[in-house]
Amino acid sequence: MLKMLKGGLQTTVQDLGRTGFQKYGVIASGAMDPFAHRLANLLVGNSEQAATLEITLVGPVIEFHEDALIALCGGDLSPKVDGDVVRTWRMLKVTKGSTLTFGKPRVGARCYLAIAGGIDVPKVMGSRSTYLRAGIGGFQGRSLEKGDELAVGQVTKQQQALQQKIENEFDWLLPPARYFEEPVIRMMPGRQFDLFDRDSKKRIFSKAFTVSSNSDRMGYRLEGSKLSLETPAELISEAVAFGSVQVPADGNPIVLLADRQTTGGYPKIGQIISVDLPLISQLKQGQRLRFKEISLADAQQRLIEQEQSIQKIGAAIQLKWEEWT
Amino acid sequence: MDTLFSPLGDQAIVIELGNKINEQTEQAVRKVSALLESRQPEWMIEFIPTFATVAVFYDPCLAAYEGVKMELESLLIHLGDDIPAESRTVEIPVCYGGEFGPDLEFVAQHNKLTPREVIDIHTSGNYSVHMIGFAPGFPFIGGMSGKIAAPRRDSPRIRIPERTVGIAGMQTGVYPIETPGGWQLIGRTPIRLFLPENDIPSLLRAGDKVIFKEISEDDYNVWEENPDAKNA
């Protein structure tokens, strides 16, 4: 069991999201940085779908009531176990009674805490993800608060064996995902790209944009260059996706993220490619970014390569596990 | 039928079945949805039907865009002219005005009517659900009389209580959960439209016929306290 001594700024239970219910208007949710979420799970011997804690900027204080294997992936929010600095992108053993704290956010905005067995909360519509606005999923449909107690799922025999055998740290870590101070994010032209005027079509790929303070898990509002349509158009609402970049009448683009609505009526100038979603999800308010054009075929090729590399990392972790147990 | 395909990012394809909201396009959207529901191609993750399009989300590791497009094209050949599944009629009881419908007065004034007339017109419409989207179970309902049409608010409200009934332009709808929103609010229903505990978590589905029925505040309160009381 995990006990929250402090909740942090926004700590929620997430998995890979709620699929199959968007046709009923139900928001997908899920980890903002699915890559970090998946690798954290693989490091502790979980399936990729197991629920993790998504920790945002100001971390919580968590007390472990049992020995456990954990991993922290994603942004580096200066984690410490019982006061000792620990590294991200590796597996750690924490002992009963120890406390995990966080400090200054050094790189990125979101860190994923995976624990062997996964965070055990009831599934709602097939997912353990928290959907804050409807108050469903995760832990009572809300962010974690002081005093909350989270159960941990059943560990496998292998997880149990390793937990008993190991003292504390493993001298092995994954190469951390690279998050950038001012990332170049690859984007495909969106479904309504051609409706924008010539200048806007150029500026979206040449100017820098800043993440405004009005940003959350639903979407990031960007400021920089205002974008406009060639001629005003009334659009019929249609589906949107994780990474859709839509432009409302004020000309400031909005990037739709994990808690996006299912449909929208604003024109979409672009669509961030799947493999670059972590780059934007890890940005803090005030950070800048640029967009670079990429074709659909390239985007899909990158996605397939990333999946293959996750498979390889998974296999490498499995080999390490066999070595250790 | 003129069907266009285009990518929505690297994991979805949009099937465009028309470019305006009309009965024929909506029928086509419902048929394509029914077909996808029954065929479930292995690369398909899920789909989102809207007014004139169906977005199909897929796994590019199982099929790339061109392959998905070709398979969908051949699937769509099976779209017959037969009428899809019979549509249901759902009655939505509404307590109009007062604190439940703070904009009833505005809608009346905007259309040079009395609040009573607005309610009478709203409860006599021939409604159908065009699509579910935006929020869980949120129905975009068409068929409202133009006599009570009203523009969206200039500045959206930060919080609209769940189950509030609103009007925007020629459409009417119900906010199933508390959310920000810009529709003109005319009343509230005691029944829930978002049912997270159900297999199908939305009370309404595209194609459903809807009837709005006026209830008193007393009836509303009884109904809300006892959701099973069908004849409050």
Coordinates of C-alpha atoms in Angstrom, one line a residue:
Chain A
M1 CA 0.0 0.0 0.0
L2 CA 1.1 3.6 -0.7
K3 CA 0.1 6.4 1.6
M4 CA 0.0 10.0 0.4
L5 CA 1.5 12.3 3.0
K6 CA 1.1 15.1 0.5
G7 CA -0.8 15.1 -2.7
G8 CA 1.4 17.3 -4.8
L9 CA 0.2 19.8 -7.4
Q10 CA -1.7 17.2 -9.5
T11 CA -1.0 13.6 -9.0
T12 CA -3.4 11.2 -10.7
V13 CA -3.7 7.5 -11.5
Q14 CA -3.3 6.9 -15.2
D15 CA -2.9 4.1 -17.7
L16 CA -3.0 4.1 -21.5
G17 CA -6.5 5.6 -21.5
R18 CA -10.1 4.6 -22.1
T19 CA -10.5 3.3 -25.6
G20 CA -13.8 2.3 -27.3
F21 CA -16.0 4.9 -25.6
Q22 CA -15.2 8.0 -27.5
K23 CA -18.2 7.3 -29.7
Y24 CA -20.3 8.0 -26.6
G25 CA -18.5 11.3 -26.0
V26 CA -16.3 9.7 -23.3
I27 CA -12.9 11.4 -23.1
A28 CA -9.9 9.0 -23.5
S29 CA -7.6 10.4 -20.8
G30 CA -4.5 8.3 -20.1
A31 CA -0.9 9.2 -19.5
M32 CA 0.2 12.5 -21.1
D33 CA 3.6 10.9 -21.9
P34 CA 2.6 7.4 -22.8
F35 CA 6.3 6.5 -23.6
A36 CA 7.5 7.2 -20.1
H37 CA 4.5 5.5 -18.6
R38 CA 5.1 2.3 -20.7
L39 CA 8.8 2.2 -19.9
A40 CA 8.3 2.7 -16.2
N41 CA 6.0 -0.3 -16.2
L42 CA 8.4 -2.4 -18.2
L43 CA 11.2 -1.6 -15.8
V44 CA 9.3 -3.1 -12.8
G45 CA 8.0 -6.1 -14.7
N46 CA 4.5 -4.9 -15.2
S47 CA 2.4 -4.9 -18.4
E48 CA 2.4 -1.6 -20.2
Q49 CA -1.2 -1.1 -19.4
A50 CA -0.7 -1.2 -15.6
A51 CA -1.7 2.0 -13.8
T52 CA 1.0 4.4 -12.7
L53 CA 0.9 7.7 -10.9
E54 CA 1.3 10.8 -13.1
I55 CA 3.1 13.4 -11.0
T56 CA 3.0 17.0 -12.2
L57 CA 5.7 19.7 -11.4
V58 CA 5.3 19.7 -7.7
G59 CA 5.6 16.2 -6.5
P60 CA 3.7 14.4 -3.7
V61 CA 5.2 12.8 -0.6
I62 CA 4.5 9.1 -0.6
E63 CA 5.1 6.6 2.2
F64 CA 5.5 2.9 1.3
H65 CA 3.8 0.5 3.6
E66 CA 5.5 -2.6 2.1
D67 CA 8.7 -3.4 0.3
A68 CA 8.2 -2.6 -3.3
L69 CA 9.9 -2.4 -6.7
I70 CA 9.4 1.0 -8.3
A71 CA 10.6 3.0 -11.3
L72 CA 10.3 6.7 -12.1
C73 CA 10.3 7.7 -15.8
G74 CA 9.6 10.9 -17.7
G75 CA 10.5 14.3 -16.3
D76 CA 13.1 14.6 -13.6
L77 CA 11.4 16.2 -10.7
S78 CA 14.4 15.6 -8.3
P79 CA 13.1 12.5 -6.6
K80 CA 14.6 11.3 -3.3
V81 CA 14.0 8.2 -1.2
D82 CA 14.4 8.8 2.5
G83 CA 16.4 11.9 1.6
D84 CA 18.8 10.2 -0.8
V85 CA 18.8 11.3 -4.4
V86 CA 17.6 8.6 -6.8
R87 CA 17.8 8.5 -10.5
T88 CA 15.0 8.2 -13.0
W89 CA 14.7 5.6 -15.8
R90 CA 15.8 2.7 -13.6
M91 CA 14.3 0.2 -11.2
L92 CA 14.6 0.8 -7.5
K93 CA 13.7 -1.2 -4.4
V94 CA 12.0 0.7 -1.6
T95 CA 11.6 -0.8 1.8
K96 CA 8.7 -0.8 4.1
G97 CA 8.4 2.6 5.8
S98 CA 10.5 4.6 3.3
T99 CA 9.3 7.9 1.9
L100 CA 9.5 9.2 -1.6
T101 CA 9.7 13.0 -2.0
F102 CA 10.3 15.3 -4.9
G103 CA 12.1 18.6 -5.3
K104 CA 12.7 21.1 -8.1
P105 CA 11.5 20.1 -11.6
R106 CA 14.8 19.8 -13.5
V107 CA 13.8 18.4 -16.8
G108 CA 10.2 18.0 -18.0
A109 CA 6.9 18.5 -16.2
R110 CA 5.5 15.0 -15.6
C111 CA 7.0 12.0 -13.9
Y112 CA 5.5 8.5 -13.9
L113 CA 5.8 6.3 -10.8
A114 CA 5.3 2.6 -11.7
I115 CA 5.2 0.0 -8.9
A116 CA 5.4 -3.8 -9.3
G117 CA 1.8 -5.0 -9.4
G118 CA 0.5 -1.7 -10.6
I119 CA -1.7 0.8 -8.8
D120 CA -4.9 -1.1 -8.0
V121 CA -8.0 1.0 -8.4
P122 CA -11.2 -0.3 -10.0
K123 CA -11.5 -0.1 -13.8
V124 CA -14.1 2.2 -15.2
M125 CA -15.0 1.5 -18.8
G126 CA -12.0 -0.7 -19.1
S127 CA -9.4 1.8 -17.8
R128 CA -7.9 2.9 -14.5
S129 CA -7.3 6.4 -15.8
T130 CA -8.6 9.4 -13.9
Y131 CA -10.9 11.6 -15.9
L132 CA -11.1 14.7 -13.6
R133 CA -13.9 16.6 -15.3
A134 CA -16.4 13.7 -15.0
G135 CA -15.0 12.6 -11.7
I136 CA -14.6 9.0 -12.7
G137 CA -11.7 6.5 -12.9
G138 CA -8.5 6.5 -11.0
F139 CA -8.8 7.1 -7.3
Q140 CA -12.3 8.3 -6.7
G141 CA -12.2 10.2 -9.9
R142 CA -9.9 12.9 -8.5
S143 CA -6.3 14.0 -7.9
L144 CA -4.6 12.5 -4.9
E145 CA -4.7 14.2 -1.6
K146 CA -3.0 13.9 1.8
G147 CA -4.2 10.8 3.6
D148 CA -5.2 8.8 0.5
E149 CA -4.2 5.2 0.6
L150 CA -3.6 3.3 -2.6
A151 CA -3.6 -0.4 -3.0
V152 CA -1.1 -2.2 -5.1
G153 CA -2.0 -5.1 -7.4
Q154 CA -0.9 -8.7 -7.3
V155 CA 2.8 -9.1 -8.0
T156 CA 4.1 -12.0 -10.1
K157 CA 6.3 -14.7 -8.7
Q158 CA 9.3 -13.2 -10.5
Q159 CA 8.5 -9.7 -9.1
Q160 CA 8.2 -11.2 -5.6
A161 CA 11.5 -13.2 -6.0
L162 CA 13.4 -10.1 -7.1
Q163 CA 11.9 -8.0 -4.4
Q164 CA 13.2 -10.4 -1.7
K165 CA 16.6 -10.9 -3.2
I166 CA 17.6 -7.3 -3.9
E167 CA 19.1 -4.8 -1.4
N168 CA 18.2 -1.5 -3.0
E169 CA 19.6 -0.2 -6.3
F170 CA 20.4 -1.9 -9.6
D171 CA 23.4 -0.7 -11.5
W172 CA 21.5 -0.4 -14.7
L173 CA 19.4 2.2 -16.3
L174 CA 17.7 3.0 -19.6
P175 CA 18.9 5.9 -21.6
P176 CA 16.5 8.7 -20.5
A177 CA 14.1 10.0 -23.2
R178 CA 15.3 13.3 -24.4
Y179 CA 13.1 16.3 -23.6
F180 CA 14.3 19.7 -24.9
E181 CA 14.2 23.2 -23.6
E182 CA 12.9 24.5 -26.9
P183 CA 11.8 21.4 -28.8
V184 CA 11.2 21.1 -32.5
I185 CA 8.0 19.1 -32.8
R186 CA 7.0 17.3 -36.0
M187 CA 3.6 18.0 -37.3
M188 CA 1.5 16.9 -40.3
P189 CA -0.7 19.4 -42.0
G190 CA -4.2 19.1 -40.4
R191 CA -7.5 18.3 -42.1
Q192 CA -8.3 22.1 -42.6
F193 CA -4.7 23.2 -43.3
D194 CA -5.7 24.5 -46.7
L195 CA -8.3 26.8 -45.3
F196 CA -5.6 29.0 -43.6
D197 CA -4.2 32.0 -45.4
R198 CA -0.8 31.8 -47.0
D199 CA 1.0 33.6 -44.2
S200 CA -0.4 31.4 -41.5
K201 CA 0.6 28.3 -43.4
K202 CA 4.1 29.6 -43.4
R203 CA 4.2 31.0 -39.9
I204 CA 3.0 27.7 -38.2
F205 CA 6.3 26.1 -39.4
S206 CA 8.6 29.0 -39.0
K207 CA 7.7 30.9 -35.8
A208 CA 8.3 29.9 -32.2
F209 CA 5.2 29.5 -30.0
T210 CA 5.0 29.8 -26.2
V211 CA 3.0 27.5 -23.9
S212 CA 0.6 29.9 -22.1
S213 CA -0.5 29.7 -18.5
N214 CA -3.9 28.6 -19.6
S215 CA -2.8 25.0 -20.2
D216 CA -3.7 21.7 -18.7
R217 CA -4.3 18.0 -19.4
M218 CA -7.0 18.9 -21.8
G219 CA -4.9 21.1 -24.0
Y220 CA -2.0 23.6 -24.3
R221 CA -2.8 27.0 -25.5
L222 CA 0.0 28.5 -27.5
E223 CA 0.9 32.1 -28.1
G224 CA 3.2 33.7 -30.6
S225 CA 2.0 34.3 -34.1
K226 CA -1.7 34.6 -34.7
L227 CA -3.1 32.4 -37.4
S228 CA -6.1 33.1 -39.5
L229 CA -8.3 31.5 -42.2
E230 CA -8.3 32.7 -45.8
T231 CA -12.0 33.3 -45.4
P232 CA -14.1 32.8 -42.3
A233 CA -15.7 29.4 -42.3
E234 CA -18.4 27.6 -40.3
L235 CA -17.2 24.1 -39.7
I236 CA -19.3 21.1 -38.8
S237 CA -18.0 19.5 -35.6
E238 CA -15.9 16.4 -36.2
A239 CA -13.6 14.1 -34.3
V240 CA -10.3 15.3 -32.9
A241 CA -7.3 13.3 -31.8
F242 CA -4.4 13.4 -29.2
G243 CA -2.1 16.1 -30.7
S244 CA -4.6 17.8 -32.9
V245 CA -3.7 21.5 -33.3
Q246 CA -6.9 23.6 -33.7
V247 CA -7.2 27.3 -34.1
P248 CA -10.2 29.2 -32.6
A249 CA -11.2 32.7 -33.8
D250 CA -8.6 34.5 -31.6
G251 CA -5.8 33.0 -33.8
N252 CA -3.9 31.3 -31.0
P253 CA -3.4 27.5 -31.6
I254 CA -4.6 25.0 -29.0
V255 CA -2.9 21.6 -28.9
L256 CA -5.3 18.9 -27.7
L257 CA -3.9 16.4 -25.2
A258 CA -4.9 13.4 -23.1
D259 CA -8.1 14.9 -21.6
R260 CA -9.2 16.4 -24.9
Q261 CA -12.9 16.5 -25.8
T262 CA -13.9 13.9 -28.5
T263 CA -15.1 16.3 -31.1
G264 CA -14.5 19.9 -32.0
G265 CA -15.6 22.5 -34.5
Y266 CA -12.5 24.6 -34.8
P267 CA -10.3 24.2 -37.9
K268 CA -7.2 22.0 -37.4
I269 CA -4.1 23.4 -38.9
G270 CA -2.0 20.5 -37.9
Q271 CA -1.6 17.2 -36.1
I272 CA 1.5 16.5 -33.9
I273 CA 2.9 13.0 -34.8
S274 CA 2.5 10.3 -32.1
V275 CA 6.1 9.9 -31.3
D276 CA 6.6 13.6 -30.6
L277 CA 3.6 13.8 -28.2
P278 CA 5.9 13.4 -25.1
L279 CA 7.9 16.4 -26.2
I280 CA 4.9 18.7 -25.9
S281 CA 3.4 16.9 -22.9
Q282 CA 6.5 17.5 -20.9
L283 CA 6.6 21.3 -21.6
K284 CA 6.0 23.8 -18.8
Q285 CA 4.2 27.1 -19.0
G286 CA 6.4 29.7 -20.6
Q287 CA 8.5 27.2 -22.6
R288 CA 8.9 27.7 -26.3
L289 CA 8.5 25.2 -29.2
R290 CA 8.7 25.1 -32.9
F291 CA 6.9 23.0 -35.4
K292 CA 8.5 21.1 -38.4
E293 CA 6.5 19.6 -41.2
I294 CA 6.6 15.9 -41.8
S295 CA 4.7 13.6 -44.1
L296 CA 2.1 11.0 -43.0
A297 CA 4.3 8.1 -44.4
D298 CA 7.3 9.4 -42.4
A299 CA 5.2 9.8 -39.2
Q300 CA 3.9 6.2 -39.5
Q301 CA 7.5 5.0 -40.2
R302 CA 8.7 6.7 -37.0
L303 CA 5.9 5.3 -35.0
I304 CA 6.7 1.7 -36.2
E305 CA 10.4 2.2 -35.4
Q306 CA 9.5 3.5 -31.9
E307 CA 7.3 0.5 -31.3
Q308 CA 10.1 -1.8 -32.4
S309 CA 12.5 -0.1 -30.1
I310 CA 10.1 -0.4 -27.2
Q311 CA 9.8 -4.1 -27.9
K312 CA 13.6 -4.4 -27.9
I313 CA 13.9 -2.4 -24.6
G314 CA 11.3 -4.7 -23.1
A315 CA 13.2 -7.7 -24.2
A316 CA 16.5 -6.3 -22.8
I317 CA 14.7 -5.6 -19.4
Q318 CA 13.4 -9.1 -19.4
L319 CA 17.0 -10.4 -19.9
K320 CA 18.2 -8.3 -17.0
W321 CA 15.3 -9.6 -14.8
E322 CA 16.4 -13.2 -15.6
E323 CA 20.0 -12.3 -14.7
W324 CA 18.9 -10.8 -11.4
T325 CA 16.4 -13.4 -10.2
Chain B
M1 CA -22.6 8.4 -52.3
D2 CA -19.6 10.6 -52.5
T3 CA -17.0 9.4 -50.0
L4 CA -13.7 11.1 -49.2
F5 CA -10.9 9.9 -47.1
S6 CA -8.2 11.9 -45.3
P7 CA -5.8 11.4 -42.4
L8 CA -6.4 12.7 -38.9
G9 CA -2.8 12.4 -37.8
D10 CA -0.8 9.2 -38.0
Q11 CA -3.4 7.0 -36.2
A12 CA -6.8 7.9 -37.6
I13 CA -8.6 8.2 -40.9
V14 CA -11.6 10.3 -41.5
I15 CA -14.4 9.1 -43.8
E16 CA -16.3 12.1 -45.1
L17 CA -19.8 11.2 -46.1
G18 CA -21.1 14.7 -46.9
N19 CA -20.4 18.3 -46.2
K20 CA -23.6 19.4 -44.7
I21 CA -25.9 18.3 -42.0
N22 CA -28.9 16.5 -43.5
E23 CA -30.9 13.4 -43.2
Q24 CA -29.1 11.5 -46.0
T25 CA -25.6 12.2 -44.6
E26 CA -26.7 11.2 -41.1
Q27 CA -28.1 8.0 -42.4
A28 CA -24.8 7.3 -44.1
V29 CA -22.9 8.0 -40.9
R30 CA -25.1 5.6 -39.0
K31 CA -24.8 2.9 -41.6
V32 CA -21.0 3.2 -41.6
S33 CA -21.0 3.0 -37.8
A34 CA -23.2 -0.1 -37.8
L35 CA -20.9 -1.7 -40.4
L36 CA -17.7 -0.9 -38.4
E37 CA -19.4 -2.2 -35.2
S38 CA -20.2 -5.5 -36.9
R39 CA -17.0 -6.0 -38.9
Q40 CA -14.4 -4.7 -36.3
P41 CA -11.3 -4.8 -38.6
E42 CA -8.4 -6.1 -36.6
W43 CA -6.4 -2.8 -37.1
M44 CA -9.3 -0.7 -35.8
I45 CA -9.0 0.7 -32.3
E46 CA -12.3 2.6 -32.2
F47 CA -14.3 5.1 -34.2
I48 CA -16.1 8.4 -33.6
P49 CA -19.2 9.2 -35.7
T50 CA -20.1 12.9 -36.0
F51 CA -22.6 14.9 -38.2
A52 CA -21.0 14.1 -41.5
T53 CA -17.9 12.1 -40.8
V54 CA -16.7 8.9 -39.2
A55 CA -13.1 9.0 -37.8
V56 CA -11.6 5.5 -37.6
F57 CA -8.7 5.2 -35.2
Y58 CA -6.2 2.4 -36.1
D59 CA -2.9 0.8 -35.2
P60 CA -0.3 1.8 -37.8
C61 CA 1.8 -1.2 -36.8
L62 CA -0.9 -3.5 -38.1
A63 CA -1.9 -1.4 -41.2
A64 CA -0.6 1.8 -42.8
Y65 CA -2.8 4.5 -44.0
E66 CA -3.1 3.3 -47.6
G67 CA -4.0 -0.2 -46.6
V68 CA -6.6 1.0 -44.1
K69 CA -8.1 3.3 -46.7
M70 CA -8.3 0.4 -49.3
E71 CA -9.9 -1.9 -46.8
L72 CA -12.4 0.7 -45.7
E73 CA -13.3 1.4 -49.4
S74 CA -14.0 -2.3 -50.0
L75 CA -16.0 -2.5 -46.7
L76 CA -18.1 0.4 -47.7
I77 CA -19.3 -1.4 -50.8
H78 CA -21.4 -3.5 -48.4
L79 CA -23.3 -0.5 -47.4
G80 CA -26.8 -1.3 -48.7
D81 CA -29.7 1.0 -49.1
D82 CA -31.6 -0.7 -46.3
I83 CA -32.8 1.4 -43.5
P84 CA -30.6 0.9 -40.4
A85 CA -31.9 -0.3 -37.0
E86 CA -35.2 1.1 -35.9
S87 CA -34.7 4.3 -33.9
R88 CA -35.8 4.6 -30.2
T89 CA -37.8 7.4 -28.7
V90 CA -36.5 8.8 -25.4
E91 CA -38.6 11.1 -23.2
I92 CA -36.6 13.8 -21.3
P93 CA -38.6 15.5 -18.5
V94 CA -37.5 19.1 -18.0
C95 CA -38.2 21.6 -15.3
Y96 CA -38.0 24.9 -17.2
G97 CA -37.0 28.4 -16.0
G98 CA -36.1 29.6 -12.5
E99 CA -32.6 28.7 -11.2
F100 CA -32.6 25.7 -13.6
G101 CA -33.0 27.8 -16.7
P102 CA -31.5 31.3 -16.1
D103 CA -31.6 32.1 -19.8
L104 CA -35.3 31.2 -20.5
E105 CA -36.1 34.9 -20.1
F106 CA -33.3 35.9 -22.6
V107 CA -34.5 33.3 -25.2
A108 CA -38.0 34.6 -24.8
Q109 CA -37.0 38.3 -25.2
H110 CA -34.6 37.5 -28.1
N111 CA -37.5 35.9 -30.0
K112 CA -40.2 38.4 -28.8
L113 CA -42.1 35.6 -27.0
T114 CA -43.2 34.9 -23.4
P115 CA -41.3 32.3 -21.4
R116 CA -44.5 30.2 -21.5
E117 CA -44.4 30.3 -25.3
V118 CA -40.8 29.2 -25.4
I119 CA -41.6 26.2 -23.2
D120 CA -44.6 25.3 -25.4
I121 CA -42.5 25.5 -28.5
H122 CA -39.6 23.6 -27.0
T123 CA -41.8 20.7 -25.8
S124 CA -43.5 20.4 -29.2
G125 CA -40.5 19.9 -31.4
N126 CA -39.8 16.9 -33.6
Y127 CA -36.3 16.1 -32.3
S128 CA -33.6 13.7 -33.2
V129 CA -30.1 13.2 -32.0
H130 CA -27.5 14.1 -34.6
M131 CA -24.4 13.1 -32.7
I132 CA -22.9 12.4 -29.3
G133 CA -19.7 14.3 -28.6
F134 CA -17.8 17.1 -26.8
A135 CA -18.6 15.6 -23.4
P136 CA -19.6 12.1 -22.2
G137 CA -23.2 11.5 -23.4
F138 CA -23.6 15.1 -24.7
P139 CA -26.3 15.0 -27.4
F140 CA -26.4 17.4 -30.3
I141 CA -30.2 17.5 -30.9
G142 CA -31.7 18.9 -34.1
G143 CA -35.3 19.6 -35.0
M144 CA -35.8 22.6 -32.8
S145 CA -38.1 25.3 -34.1
G146 CA -36.3 28.4 -35.4
K147 CA -38.8 30.5 -33.4
I148 CA -36.8 29.8 -30.2
A149 CA -33.3 29.8 -31.7
A150 CA -30.8 31.9 -29.8
P151 CA -27.1 32.7 -30.2
R152 CA -24.4 31.3 -27.9
R153 CA -23.4 33.6 -25.0
D154 CA -20.6 36.0 -25.8
S155 CA -18.6 34.7 -22.9
P156 CA -19.1 31.0 -21.9
R157 CA -20.1 30.2 -18.3
I158 CA -17.3 28.6 -16.3
R159 CA -19.6 26.0 -14.7
I160 CA -22.8 24.7 -16.0
P161 CA -24.5 22.2 -13.6
E162 CA -25.0 18.7 -14.9
R163 CA -28.3 17.8 -16.6
T164 CA -28.9 21.4 -17.7
V165 CA -30.9 21.9 -21.0
G166 CA -29.6 24.5 -23.4
I167 CA -30.1 26.1 -26.7
A168 CA -27.4 27.2 -29.2
G169 CA -28.5 28.5 -32.6
M170 CA -31.0 26.0 -34.0
Q171 CA -29.8 23.2 -31.8
T172 CA -30.7 22.1 -28.3
G173 CA -28.9 19.7 -26.0
V174 CA -28.3 18.7 -22.4
Y175 CA -25.0 19.0 -20.5
P176 CA -24.6 15.5 -18.9
I177 CA -21.7 16.6 -16.6
E178 CA -20.7 19.8 -15.1
T179 CA -18.6 21.7 -17.6
P180 CA -17.9 25.1 -19.0
G181 CA -20.2 26.1 -21.8
G182 CA -21.7 28.8 -23.9
W183 CA -25.3 27.6 -24.5
Q184 CA -28.4 29.5 -23.3
L185 CA -29.8 27.6 -20.4
I186 CA -33.5 27.0 -20.2
G187 CA -34.1 24.2 -17.8
R188 CA -32.9 21.1 -16.1
T189 CA -33.8 17.4 -16.3
P190 CA -33.7 15.0 -13.3
I191 CA -32.6 12.1 -15.5
R192 CA -28.9 11.3 -16.1
L193 CA -27.5 11.2 -19.6
F194 CA -24.1 9.9 -18.7
L195 CA -24.1 6.5 -17.2
P196 CA -20.5 5.4 -16.5
E197 CA -21.6 2.2 -14.8
N198 CA -23.4 0.9 -18.0
D199 CA -21.9 -1.0 -20.9
I200 CA -23.2 1.8 -23.1
P201 CA -22.5 4.9 -21.0
S202 CA -24.6 7.3 -22.9
L203 CA -28.4 7.4 -22.5
L204 CA -28.9 8.8 -26.0
R205 CA -27.4 7.6 -29.3
A206 CA -27.2 9.2 -32.7
G207 CA -30.5 8.6 -34.5
D208 CA -32.7 8.5 -31.4
K209 CA -35.9 10.5 -31.4
V210 CA -36.3 12.8 -28.4
I211 CA -39.4 14.2 -26.7
F212 CA -39.1 17.0 -24.1
K213 CA -41.8 17.0 -21.5
E214 CA -42.4 19.8 -19.0
I215 CA -42.5 18.8 -15.3
S216 CA -43.0 21.0 -12.2
E217 CA -40.3 21.7 -9.7
D218 CA -42.1 19.4 -7.2
D219 CA -42.0 16.6 -9.8
Y220 CA -38.4 17.4 -10.5
N221 CA -37.5 17.0 -6.8
V222 CA -39.3 13.8 -6.4
W223 CA -37.7 12.4 -9.5
E224 CA -34.2 13.5 -8.6
E225 CA -34.5 11.9 -5.2
N226 CA -36.0 8.7 -6.6
P227 CA -34.6 8.2 -10.1
D228 CA -36.8 5.0 -10.5
A229 CA -40.0 7.0 -10.1
K230 CA -41.0 7.0 -13.7
N231 CA -44.4 8.6 -13.1
A232 CA -43.5 11.3 -10.7

